[in-house]
Structures are given as structure tokens and as C-alpha cells.
Amino acid sequence: MTNNNANRQHRYVIIGAGMAGILAAIKLREAGKHNIRVYEKADRIGGTWRENTYPGLTCDVPSHSYTYSFAPNPEWSRHLPPGAEVQAYFESVVAKYNLEDIISFNEEITQCEFSDDQWRIKTSRGNSDCADFVIAATGVLHHPRIPRIEGMETFKGDIFHSARWDHSVALDNKRIAVVGTGSTGVQIVTALADRAANLCHYQRTPQWIMPVVNGVFSEEEKALFRNDPVALKGIQNDPELEANIERFSVAITEPDSAAMHEIENIVTQNLEQSISDPELREKLRPQYRAACKRLIYSENFYVAAQKSNVDILLEGVNKIEENGIRSADGTLREFDVIVLATGFEADRFMRPMTITGENGVTLEQAWSERPSAYMSVSIPDFPNFFMLNGPSGPVGNFSLIEIAEHQWHYISQLMALVENGECRKVSASQSALSKFDEARIAAAKKSIFGSGCQSWYLDAQGIPATWPWTRSQFKEAMQKPDFAAYCLG
Ligand code: NA7
């Protein structure tokens, strides 16, 4: 079927002005598309890097890898960049590509409905829009998971989630509790250990810690990167780093591989050699395999954990009172500040938006069992609607920027079918998704994420919600869509 409107300017709506939304806008412009609108629920770009401002915030992916391939950054200060620097990088890219004009800030999309080959959109400001294509770039870690803890509302000190940091609260010489020991909790404890009078780290489940040297790029190195594009590209595509990432992806997909045993040896040695007190060492020893939860990279968490003003408590938090936290054994520990580093509802994606595809199918119906998308980008019955960093994409200490760029390459070929007038709409077929999911789930159960621990990588049924094959297999899959897997209308 051909489309008479092949030559008209199609309209593209992008949901979210975080890393992936910025990418989509730049790529569309580059392809000569100018009818673009980005809706951003907040007042600034940046996504998770805007929302997280906690002390110690650091990206755990090397800076030159956590960079758009087309916008290298000679100014990165360190191997692992501080969060504020990542946010500043995204702001500089938005400025460089003049994207501000096409972003509607403080405007959340509340509803998207597909009818007459178009997406009818409503926003929180009462505006309507109409788009040929919707790109959902809503991110994964943006709905804080705030546990319901008995008595939480009675606490007289300050209590907040790590992604809602209250910078008006004094921290120096205070009694601070940090609840949770994901990357966030570990980074906060490391940063506050020198400042707090007393710091209690509530670890319901200890974590394996991968040692890392977070080296500084010298002024000479930065000058070289500024003046020599080849050197800058060289560090961005560092072959040694590339090989390590590939090896890591083999390790997580094949838990019995030599690559995984190597990781286990490193984290075990790190624990054995860094913690001198045998009792504390056993407290910090996880009872599950390394990398089952997202592996934590830290240069000096174990130094912080051994400070005299830091207590590691192997317990969750179930009762908060006016003055502090009451443990199951009856002990009350008093605090001025409680930080909930309790993670995110990673399965929300673009919800709570109401999204209705063809034949009145809602996203809630399509995702009643679990969030799923063919190749992580397309949902049956939701034509011309594509996701970046959607469900079952590669996660696990990879650069999500690189992942999104590969996904864009793939998505743009699907959109081209409509843009070139070969069809009016395109979405994955149900049978393709079922086959994909069956293979994906079988492989995911065998990955390290399915080896017996709780983590944000697991779906509600306890199955890893991730791309279960290697990174190079993902890159290959994103080269070109199998068009037979798609319904063209
Ligand atoms: P994570 O990695 O999901 O970690 C959340 C932590 O919070 C984890 O240690 C949980 O313990 C703990 N948690 C959750 N609820 C409670 C209660 N009620 N009591 C005690 N402890 C609790 O989130 P992060 O923010 O650290 O990291 C998310 C990602 O951001 C990270 O992987 C990077 O990609 C960046 P549990 O392990 O469930 O026992």
C-alpha cells in the first residue's frame, strides 16, 4: 500500500527531554525533519541526571563512553564523571544543537490515542497535539520507589528519597541513616562518611563491590582531546574498554564463563583485602553471585565502611519513630536525617500516561503480564510508536547512550517505510513479539541476573526483564529490522 502523503512533513512527538529524547531530536533534525515537538514534564532537560543531585552522585559508566558518538567531550574531568558534569554535558549538547525551541517544558503528556493513522495527544496543560510518530524516551529510573514504612510520617527530622534530595538540610556533624545499598546508597555513604557525626548504613542485602580507579584527566590530556579529534575519538572508542565491555556482556549472559569467574575473583579479593575486621567482612559478604544485582563500582566504599563513625547494619527498615529507626530487636537509633536510597520503579516506563493503540487496546492491557516490546522498541497494536531504552533492552553497566543510538538506527529504518510512502503505519506483529519474548525469557532466566537475588532487573514474576544476549548480538540485531516481523498497514 502506498501513502499519498509521502512528501508532506511528518510530525514527530518525543516524550521526554532526557538523554534519549535529546538524541532522537538531534537525529531527526539531522535527517531533515523539522516538525518536531519534545514534551518534558519537568522544567529542565536531563532526565535522571536532573532528578538525582545527591552527594557523591557519579556515573558508573566511563565518561567518554557515556557520550553521544557525534558529540565527543574533551572536557570530562574523570574516568567516571560526577553527576553534575553529566547534566552539564547534556545541557551543552542541547544548546549546541539549538533544541530549546522545540521542547515544551513543564508539560507532561497525559494521553496518546491512535486513530486515523495519527497519534492524538493530550497534555497536562490542557493542550492537544497530533503526531505521525511518537518516540517514547521516558527513561527507566524516574519513579522513586518510596517504601511504606510504619511511622515514617511521625519522624521529626528530615526524611527524603535520594532522587528528591533536599539541599536545604544540613548534613555536617549530623546523625544520618542511609537506607539501601544499591549504587546510590553506596555513593551517598562514601560521600557522607567524612561529614556525618554518625552514619548508619541499613543494608537489607549487602552488595559485591567492583574496585575502580576513578582517575582524573590531566590538563594536558584534555588539551590533547581538544586539539586532536583523532585522540578524542580514540578514547571514545578505546579498544581495551570495548573488549572489557564485550567480555562483561559475555559474563552476565553466561554465568559459568571464565569471564564471570574473573569478575567473581576480583570482587571477592576486593572484599578480602579491603576489610580488615573479619566480623565486618562477613557482614559485607553477599550471599548471591557477583553481578546478579547491578554491579557496584566504587573506589572507596570499603574505606568509608570501616570508619569509626560508620555503622553497617544488616537489616531493612520496618519501623520509624519520631526520633529515629526502631530495629526488630527493639533498639532505637536516633537520627537527624534519613535518606531513602531505595531505588526506582523501573517497570513504569511511560506510565502513568494513558496510551491507546489500534482497536482500543490500552498499554495497560498490552502490558498486563509484563512490559514487553519486540526488540525492545515496538509494541503490537501501537503503530508508529517507538521506544528508546524500553523494556528488555540491554542493561548492566553499559552506556545507555550507546544502546539508544543503536536503537535509533533500527527505528529510523522502520519510520522510513512510512516516510517514504511504502505504508501508513508500522508496528511489530503479535507473533513476532511472542516468539521474541519466549526466546528472551528462556535466555534471561539463565543469565546471571536470574541466578537468585532480588533486583530492579527482575519483572513482577521474578524474570530478568533484560536483553539476555551479548552486546555484540544486540548491535547486530539493531543493524537492520527483520521487516517480516512487522505489520505494515
Ligand atoms: P537499587 O539498586 O534498586 O537499590 C535499592 C536499595 O534499596 C536496595 O539495597 C534495596 O534492598 C533497598 N531497599 C528497598 N526498599 C527497602 C526497605 N524497605 N528497607 C530497606 N532497604 C530497602 O537503587 P539505586 O538507586 O541504588 O540504583 C538504581 C540504579 O541507578 C543503579 O543500578 C544505577 O543504574 C543507577 P534489597 O537489595 O532489595 O534488599
PDB file of N, CA and C and ligand atoms in Angstrom, residues 48-49 52 54 58 60 141 145-149 161-162 179-186 201-207 288 293-296 315-318 340-344 397 454-457, ligand 1:
ATOM      1  N   THR A  48      17.200  11.571  34.374  1.00  0.00           N
ATOM      2  CA  THR A  48      17.680  11.063  35.662  1.00  0.00           C
ATOM      3  C   THR A  48      18.834  11.918  36.210  1.00  0.00           C
ATOM      4  N   TRP A  49      19.573  12.571  35.309  1.00  0.00           N
ATOM      5  CA  TRP A  49      20.698  13.414  35.748  1.00  0.00           C
ATOM      6  C   TRP A  49      20.226  14.754  36.273  1.00  0.00           C
ATOM      7  N   ASN A  52      18.563  13.437  39.973  1.00  0.00           N
ATOM      8  CA  ASN A  52      19.479  12.986  41.027  1.00  0.00           C
ATOM      9  C   ASN A  52      20.567  14.020  41.245  1.00  0.00           C
ATOM     10  N   TYR A  54      22.214  13.937  44.525  1.00  0.00           N
ATOM     11  CA  TYR A  54      22.689  13.573  45.870  1.00  0.00           C
ATOM     12  C   TYR A  54      24.218  13.679  45.961  1.00  0.00           C
ATOM     13  N   THR A  58      27.745   9.850  40.913  1.00  0.00           N
ATOM     14  CA  THR A  58      28.766   9.594  39.892  1.00  0.00           C
ATOM     15  C   THR A  58      28.201   8.611  38.880  1.00  0.00           C
ATOM     16  N   ASP A  60      28.409   5.470  36.651  1.00  0.00           N
ATOM     17  CA  ASP A  60      29.287   4.305  36.803  1.00  0.00           C
ATOM     18  C   ASP A  60      29.723   3.731  35.453  1.00  0.00           C
ATOM     19  N   LEU A 141      14.626   5.064  35.199  1.00  0.00           N
ATOM     20  CA  LEU A 141      14.786   5.328  36.632  1.00  0.00           C
ATOM     21  C   LEU A 141      14.254   6.715  36.972  1.00  0.00           C
ATOM     22  N   ARG A 145      11.114   4.745  44.187  1.00  0.00           N
ATOM     23  CA  ARG A 145      10.386   3.730  44.964  1.00  0.00           C
ATOM     24  C   ARG A 145      10.513   4.114  46.443  1.00  0.00           C
ATOM     25  N   ILE A 146       9.407   4.600  46.983  1.00  0.00           N
ATOM     26  CA  ILE A 146       9.424   5.029  48.380  1.00  0.00           C
ATOM     27  C   ILE A 146       8.668   3.992  49.191  1.00  0.00           C
ATOM     28  N   PRO A 147       9.392   3.233  49.993  1.00  0.00           N
ATOM     29  CA  PRO A 147       8.715   2.162  50.731  1.00  0.00           C
ATOM     30  C   PRO A 147       7.755   2.738  51.763  1.00  0.00           C
ATOM     31  N   ARG A 148       6.682   1.999  52.009  1.00  0.00           N
ATOM     32  CA  ARG A 148       5.761   2.413  53.086  1.00  0.00           C
ATOM     33  C   ARG A 148       6.302   1.830  54.381  1.00  0.00           C
ATOM     34  N   ILE A 149       6.875   2.668  55.177  1.00  0.00           N
ATOM     35  CA  ILE A 149       7.467   2.170  56.426  1.00  0.00           C
ATOM     36  C   ILE A 149       6.617   2.700  57.582  1.00  0.00           C
ATOM     37  N   HIS A 161      13.763  10.853  49.690  1.00  0.00           N
ATOM     38  CA  HIS A 161      14.317   9.863  48.765  1.00  0.00           C
ATOM     39  C   HIS A 161      15.577  10.440  48.123  1.00  0.00           C
ATOM     40  N   SER A 162      16.488   9.557  47.756  1.00  0.00           N
ATOM     41  CA  SER A 162      17.766  10.006  47.185  1.00  0.00           C
ATOM     42  C   SER A 162      17.585  10.837  45.909  1.00  0.00           C
ATOM     43  N   VAL A 179      19.294   4.316  53.905  1.00  0.00           N
ATOM     44  CA  VAL A 179      18.589   3.039  53.752  1.00  0.00           C
ATOM     45  C   VAL A 179      18.769   2.571  52.308  1.00  0.00           C
ATOM     46  N   GLY A 180      19.363   1.417  52.126  1.00  0.00           N
ATOM     47  CA  GLY A 180      19.529   0.884  50.771  1.00  0.00           C
ATOM     48  C   GLY A 180      20.984   0.865  50.365  1.00  0.00           C
ATOM     49  N   THR A 181      21.339  -0.172  49.636  1.00  0.00           N
ATOM     50  CA  THR A 181      22.742  -0.335  49.263  1.00  0.00           C
ATOM     51  C   THR A 181      22.923  -0.692  47.789  1.00  0.00           C
ATOM     52  N   GLY A 182      22.142   0.003  46.945  1.00  0.00           N
ATOM     53  CA  GLY A 182      22.412  -0.043  45.514  1.00  0.00           C
ATOM     54  C   GLY A 182      23.530   0.946  45.220  1.00  0.00           C
ATOM     55  N   SER A 183      23.752   1.247  43.941  1.00  0.00           N
ATOM     56  CA  SER A 183      24.809   2.211  43.583  1.00  0.00           C
ATOM     57  C   SER A 183      24.601   3.522  44.324  1.00  0.00           C
ATOM     58  N   THR A 184      23.319   3.910  44.465  1.00  0.00           N
ATOM     59  CA  THR A 184      23.011   5.191  45.093  1.00  0.00           C
ATOM     60  C   THR A 184      23.425   5.202  46.558  1.00  0.00           C
ATOM     61  N   GLY A 185      22.953   4.202  47.320  1.00  0.00           N
ATOM     62  CA  GLY A 185      23.269   4.158  48.748  1.00  0.00           C
ATOM     63  C   GLY A 185      24.777   4.120  48.973  1.00  0.00           C
ATOM     64  N   VAL A 186      25.458   3.333  48.162  1.00  0.00           N
ATOM     65  CA  VAL A 186      26.913   3.192  48.302  1.00  0.00           C
ATOM     66  C   VAL A 186      27.610   4.531  48.030  1.00  0.00           C
ATOM     67  N   HIS A 201      24.387   2.735  57.871  1.00  0.00           N
ATOM     68  CA  HIS A 201      24.010   2.260  56.539  1.00  0.00           C
ATOM     69  C   HIS A 201      23.175   0.997  56.708  1.00  0.00           C
ATOM     70  N   TYR A 202      21.877   1.124  56.449  1.00  0.00           N
ATOM     71  CA  TYR A 202      20.977  -0.026  56.563  1.00  0.00           C
ATOM     72  C   TYR A 202      21.066  -0.843  55.279  1.00  0.00           C
ATOM     73  N   GLN A 203      21.646  -2.014  55.422  1.00  0.00           N
ATOM     74  CA  GLN A 203      21.823  -2.886  54.259  1.00  0.00           C
ATOM     75  C   GLN A 203      20.937  -4.107  54.440  1.00  0.00           C
ATOM     76  N   ARG A 204      19.834  -4.112  53.735  1.00  0.00           N
ATOM     77  CA  ARG A 204      18.996  -5.311  53.805  1.00  0.00           C
ATOM     78  C   ARG A 204      19.737  -6.463  53.127  1.00  0.00           C
ATOM     79  N   THR A 205      20.437  -6.103  52.048  1.00  0.00           N
ATOM     80  CA  THR A 205      21.208  -7.101  51.298  1.00  0.00           C
ATOM     81  C   THR A 205      22.546  -6.464  50.898  1.00  0.00           C
ATOM     82  N   PRO A 206      23.662  -6.984  51.421  1.00  0.00           N
ATOM     83  CA  PRO A 206      24.954  -6.381  51.025  1.00  0.00           C
ATOM     84  C   PRO A 206      25.233  -6.595  49.536  1.00  0.00           C
ATOM     85  N   GLN A 207      26.150  -5.823  49.018  1.00  0.00           N
ATOM     86  CA  GLN A 207      26.447  -5.874  47.582  1.00  0.00           C
ATOM     87  C   GLN A 207      27.911  -6.226  47.335  1.00  0.00           C
ATOM     88  N   TYR A 288      24.957 -14.133  47.318  1.00  0.00           N
ATOM     89  CA  TYR A 288      24.492 -14.426  45.948  1.00  0.00           C
ATOM     90  C   TYR A 288      25.661 -14.091  45.028  1.00  0.00           C
ATOM     91  N   LYS A 293      22.885  -8.654  41.058  1.00  0.00           N
ATOM     92  CA  LYS A 293      22.353  -7.288  41.086  1.00  0.00           C
ATOM     93  C   LYS A 293      23.312  -6.450  40.252  1.00  0.00           C
ATOM     94  N   ARG A 294      22.873  -5.291  39.812  1.00  0.00           N
ATOM     95  CA  ARG A 294      23.779  -4.436  39.044  1.00  0.00           C
ATOM     96  C   ARG A 294      25.062  -4.222  39.844  1.00  0.00           C
ATOM     97  N   LEU A 295      26.174  -4.540  39.228  1.00  0.00           N
ATOM     98  CA  LEU A 295      27.458  -4.477  39.915  1.00  0.00           C
ATOM     99  C   LEU A 295      27.785  -3.031  40.296  1.00  0.00           C
ATOM    100  N   ILE A 296      28.255  -2.891  41.529  1.00  0.00           N
ATOM    101  CA  ILE A 296      28.586  -1.544  42.006  1.00  0.00           C
ATOM    102  C   ILE A 296      30.081  -1.301  41.830  1.00  0.00           C
ATOM    103  N   GLU A 315      20.180  -4.956  58.099  1.00  0.00           N
ATOM    104  CA  GLU A 315      18.730  -5.052  58.316  1.00  0.00           C
ATOM    105  C   GLU A 315      18.002  -4.060  57.420  1.00  0.00           C
ATOM    106  N   GLY A 316      16.761  -4.379  57.118  1.00  0.00           N
ATOM    107  CA  GLY A 316      15.900  -3.429  56.424  1.00  0.00           C
ATOM    108  C   GLY A 316      15.318  -2.476  57.460  1.00  0.00           C
ATOM    109  N   VAL A 317      14.496  -1.572  57.013  1.00  0.00           N
ATOM    110  CA  VAL A 317      13.872  -0.630  57.950  1.00  0.00           C
ATOM    111  C   VAL A 317      12.377  -0.859  57.917  1.00  0.00           C
ATOM    112  N   ASN A 318      11.843  -1.226  59.049  1.00  0.00           N
ATOM    113  CA  ASN A 318      10.407  -1.518  59.102  1.00  0.00           C
ATOM    114  C   ASN A 318       9.642  -0.600  60.039  1.00  0.00           C
ATOM    115  N   LEU A 340      16.346   7.793  51.981  1.00  0.00           N
ATOM    116  CA  LEU A 340      15.823   6.553  51.410  1.00  0.00           C
ATOM    117  C   LEU A 340      16.473   6.335  50.043  1.00  0.00           C
ATOM    118  N   ALA A 341      17.527   5.549  50.015  1.00  0.00           N
ATOM    119  CA  ALA A 341      18.196   5.226  48.730  1.00  0.00           C
ATOM    120  C   ALA A 341      17.607   3.903  48.267  1.00  0.00           C
ATOM    121  N   THR A 342      16.294   3.911  48.117  1.00  0.00           N
ATOM    122  CA  THR A 342      15.551   2.651  47.930  1.00  0.00           C
ATOM    123  C   THR A 342      15.187   2.375  46.476  1.00  0.00           C
ATOM    124  N   GLY A 343      15.790   3.091  45.561  1.00  0.00           N
ATOM    125  CA  GLY A 343      15.661   2.735  44.149  1.00  0.00           C
ATOM    126  C   GLY A 343      14.423   3.295  43.466  1.00  0.00           C
ATOM    127  N   PHE A 344      14.109   2.692  42.329  1.00  0.00           N
ATOM    128  CA  PHE A 344      13.078   3.234  41.432  1.00  0.00           C
ATOM    129  C   PHE A 344      12.124   2.135  40.990  1.00  0.00           C
ATOM    130  N   ASN A 397      25.574  -2.139  33.460  1.00  0.00           N
ATOM    131  CA  ASN A 397      26.828  -1.412  33.402  1.00  0.00           C
ATOM    132  C   ASN A 397      27.281  -1.094  31.979  1.00  0.00           C
ATOM    133  N   GLN A 454      17.324 -10.550  44.467  1.00  0.00           N
ATOM    134  CA  GLN A 454      16.280  -9.575  44.140  1.00  0.00           C
ATOM    135  C   GLN A 454      16.962  -8.358  43.514  1.00  0.00           C
ATOM    136  N   SER A 455      16.393  -7.816  42.420  1.00  0.00           N
ATOM    137  CA  SER A 455      16.980  -6.590  41.882  1.00  0.00           C
ATOM    138  C   SER A 455      15.984  -5.884  40.978  1.00  0.00           C
ATOM    139  N   TRP A 456      16.308  -4.668  40.592  1.00  0.00           N
ATOM    140  CA  TRP A 456      15.394  -3.913  39.726  1.00  0.00           C
ATOM    141  C   TRP A 456      15.436  -4.421  38.291  1.00  0.00           C
ATOM    142  N   TYR A 457      16.300  -5.399  38.014  1.00  0.00           N
ATOM    143  CA  TYR A 457      16.326  -6.012  36.689  1.00  0.00           C
ATOM    144  C   TYR A 457      15.209  -7.045  36.514  1.00  0.00           C
TER     145      TYR A 457
HETATM  146  P1  NA7 B   1      18.631  -0.089  43.664  1.00  0.00           P
HETATM  147  O1  NA7 B   1      19.852  -0.606  43.026  1.00  0.00           O
HETATM  148  O2  NA7 B   1      17.303  -0.604  43.232  1.00  0.00           O
HETATM  149  O3  NA7 B   1      18.801  -0.313  45.238  1.00  0.00           O
HETATM  150  C1  NA7 B   1      17.758  -0.081  46.157  1.00  0.00           C
HETATM  151  C2  NA7 B   1      18.215  -0.460  47.540  1.00  0.00           C
HETATM  152  O4  NA7 B   1      17.177  -0.143  48.475  1.00  0.00           O
HETATM  153  C3  NA7 B   1      18.495  -1.956  47.713  1.00  0.00           C
HETATM  154  O5  NA7 B   1      19.626  -2.085  48.539  1.00  0.00           O
HETATM  155  C4  NA7 B   1      17.237  -2.458  48.430  1.00  0.00           C
HETATM  156  O6  NA7 B   1      17.455  -3.581  49.221  1.00  0.00           O
HETATM  157  C5  NA7 B   1      16.950  -1.271  49.311  1.00  0.00           C
HETATM  158  N1  NA7 B   1      15.587  -1.205  49.822  1.00  0.00           N
HETATM  159  C6  NA7 B   1      14.445  -1.045  49.122  1.00  0.00           C
HETATM  160  N2  NA7 B   1      13.400  -0.994  49.970  1.00  0.00           N
HETATM  161  C7  NA7 B   1      13.908  -1.136  51.221  1.00  0.00           C
HETATM  162  C8  NA7 B   1      13.345  -1.181  52.533  1.00  0.00           C
HETATM  163  N3  NA7 B   1      12.036  -1.072  52.730  1.00  0.00           N
HETATM  164  N4  NA7 B   1      14.180  -1.353  53.596  1.00  0.00           N
HETATM  165  C9  NA7 B   1      15.499  -1.477  53.375  1.00  0.00           C
HETATM  166  N5  NA7 B   1      16.086  -1.437  52.174  1.00  0.00           N
HETATM  167  C10 NA7 B   1      15.288  -1.281  51.122  1.00  0.00           C
HETATM  168  O7  NA7 B   1      18.532   1.501  43.530  1.00  0.00           O
HETATM  169  P2  NA7 B   1      19.678   2.586  43.349  1.00  0.00           P
HETATM  170  O8  NA7 B   1      19.026   3.917  43.373  1.00  0.00           O
HETATM  171  O9  NA7 B   1      20.784   2.362  44.300  1.00  0.00           O
HETATM  172  O10 NA7 B   1      20.257   2.304  41.945  1.00  0.00           O
HETATM  173  C11 NA7 B   1      19.427   2.274  40.800  1.00  0.00           C
HETATM  174  C12 NA7 B   1      20.271   2.406  39.593  1.00  0.00           C
HETATM  175  O11 NA7 B   1      20.597   3.780  39.412  1.00  0.00           O
HETATM  176  C13 NA7 B   1      21.603   1.751  39.614  1.00  0.00           C
HETATM  177  O12 NA7 B   1      21.567   0.405  39.340  1.00  0.00           O
HETATM  178  C14 NA7 B   1      22.359   2.519  38.573  1.00  0.00           C
HETATM  179  O13 NA7 B   1      21.946   2.083  37.299  1.00  0.00           O
HETATM  180  C15 NA7 B   1      21.850   3.896  38.757  1.00  0.00           C
HETATM  181  P3  NA7 B   1      17.326  -5.087  48.614  1.00  0.00           P
HETATM  182  O14 NA7 B   1      18.546  -5.261  47.763  1.00  0.00           O
HETATM  183  O15 NA7 B   1      16.041  -5.106  47.834  1.00  0.00           O
HETATM  184  O16 NA7 B   1      17.302  -5.961  49.799  1.00  0.00           O
END
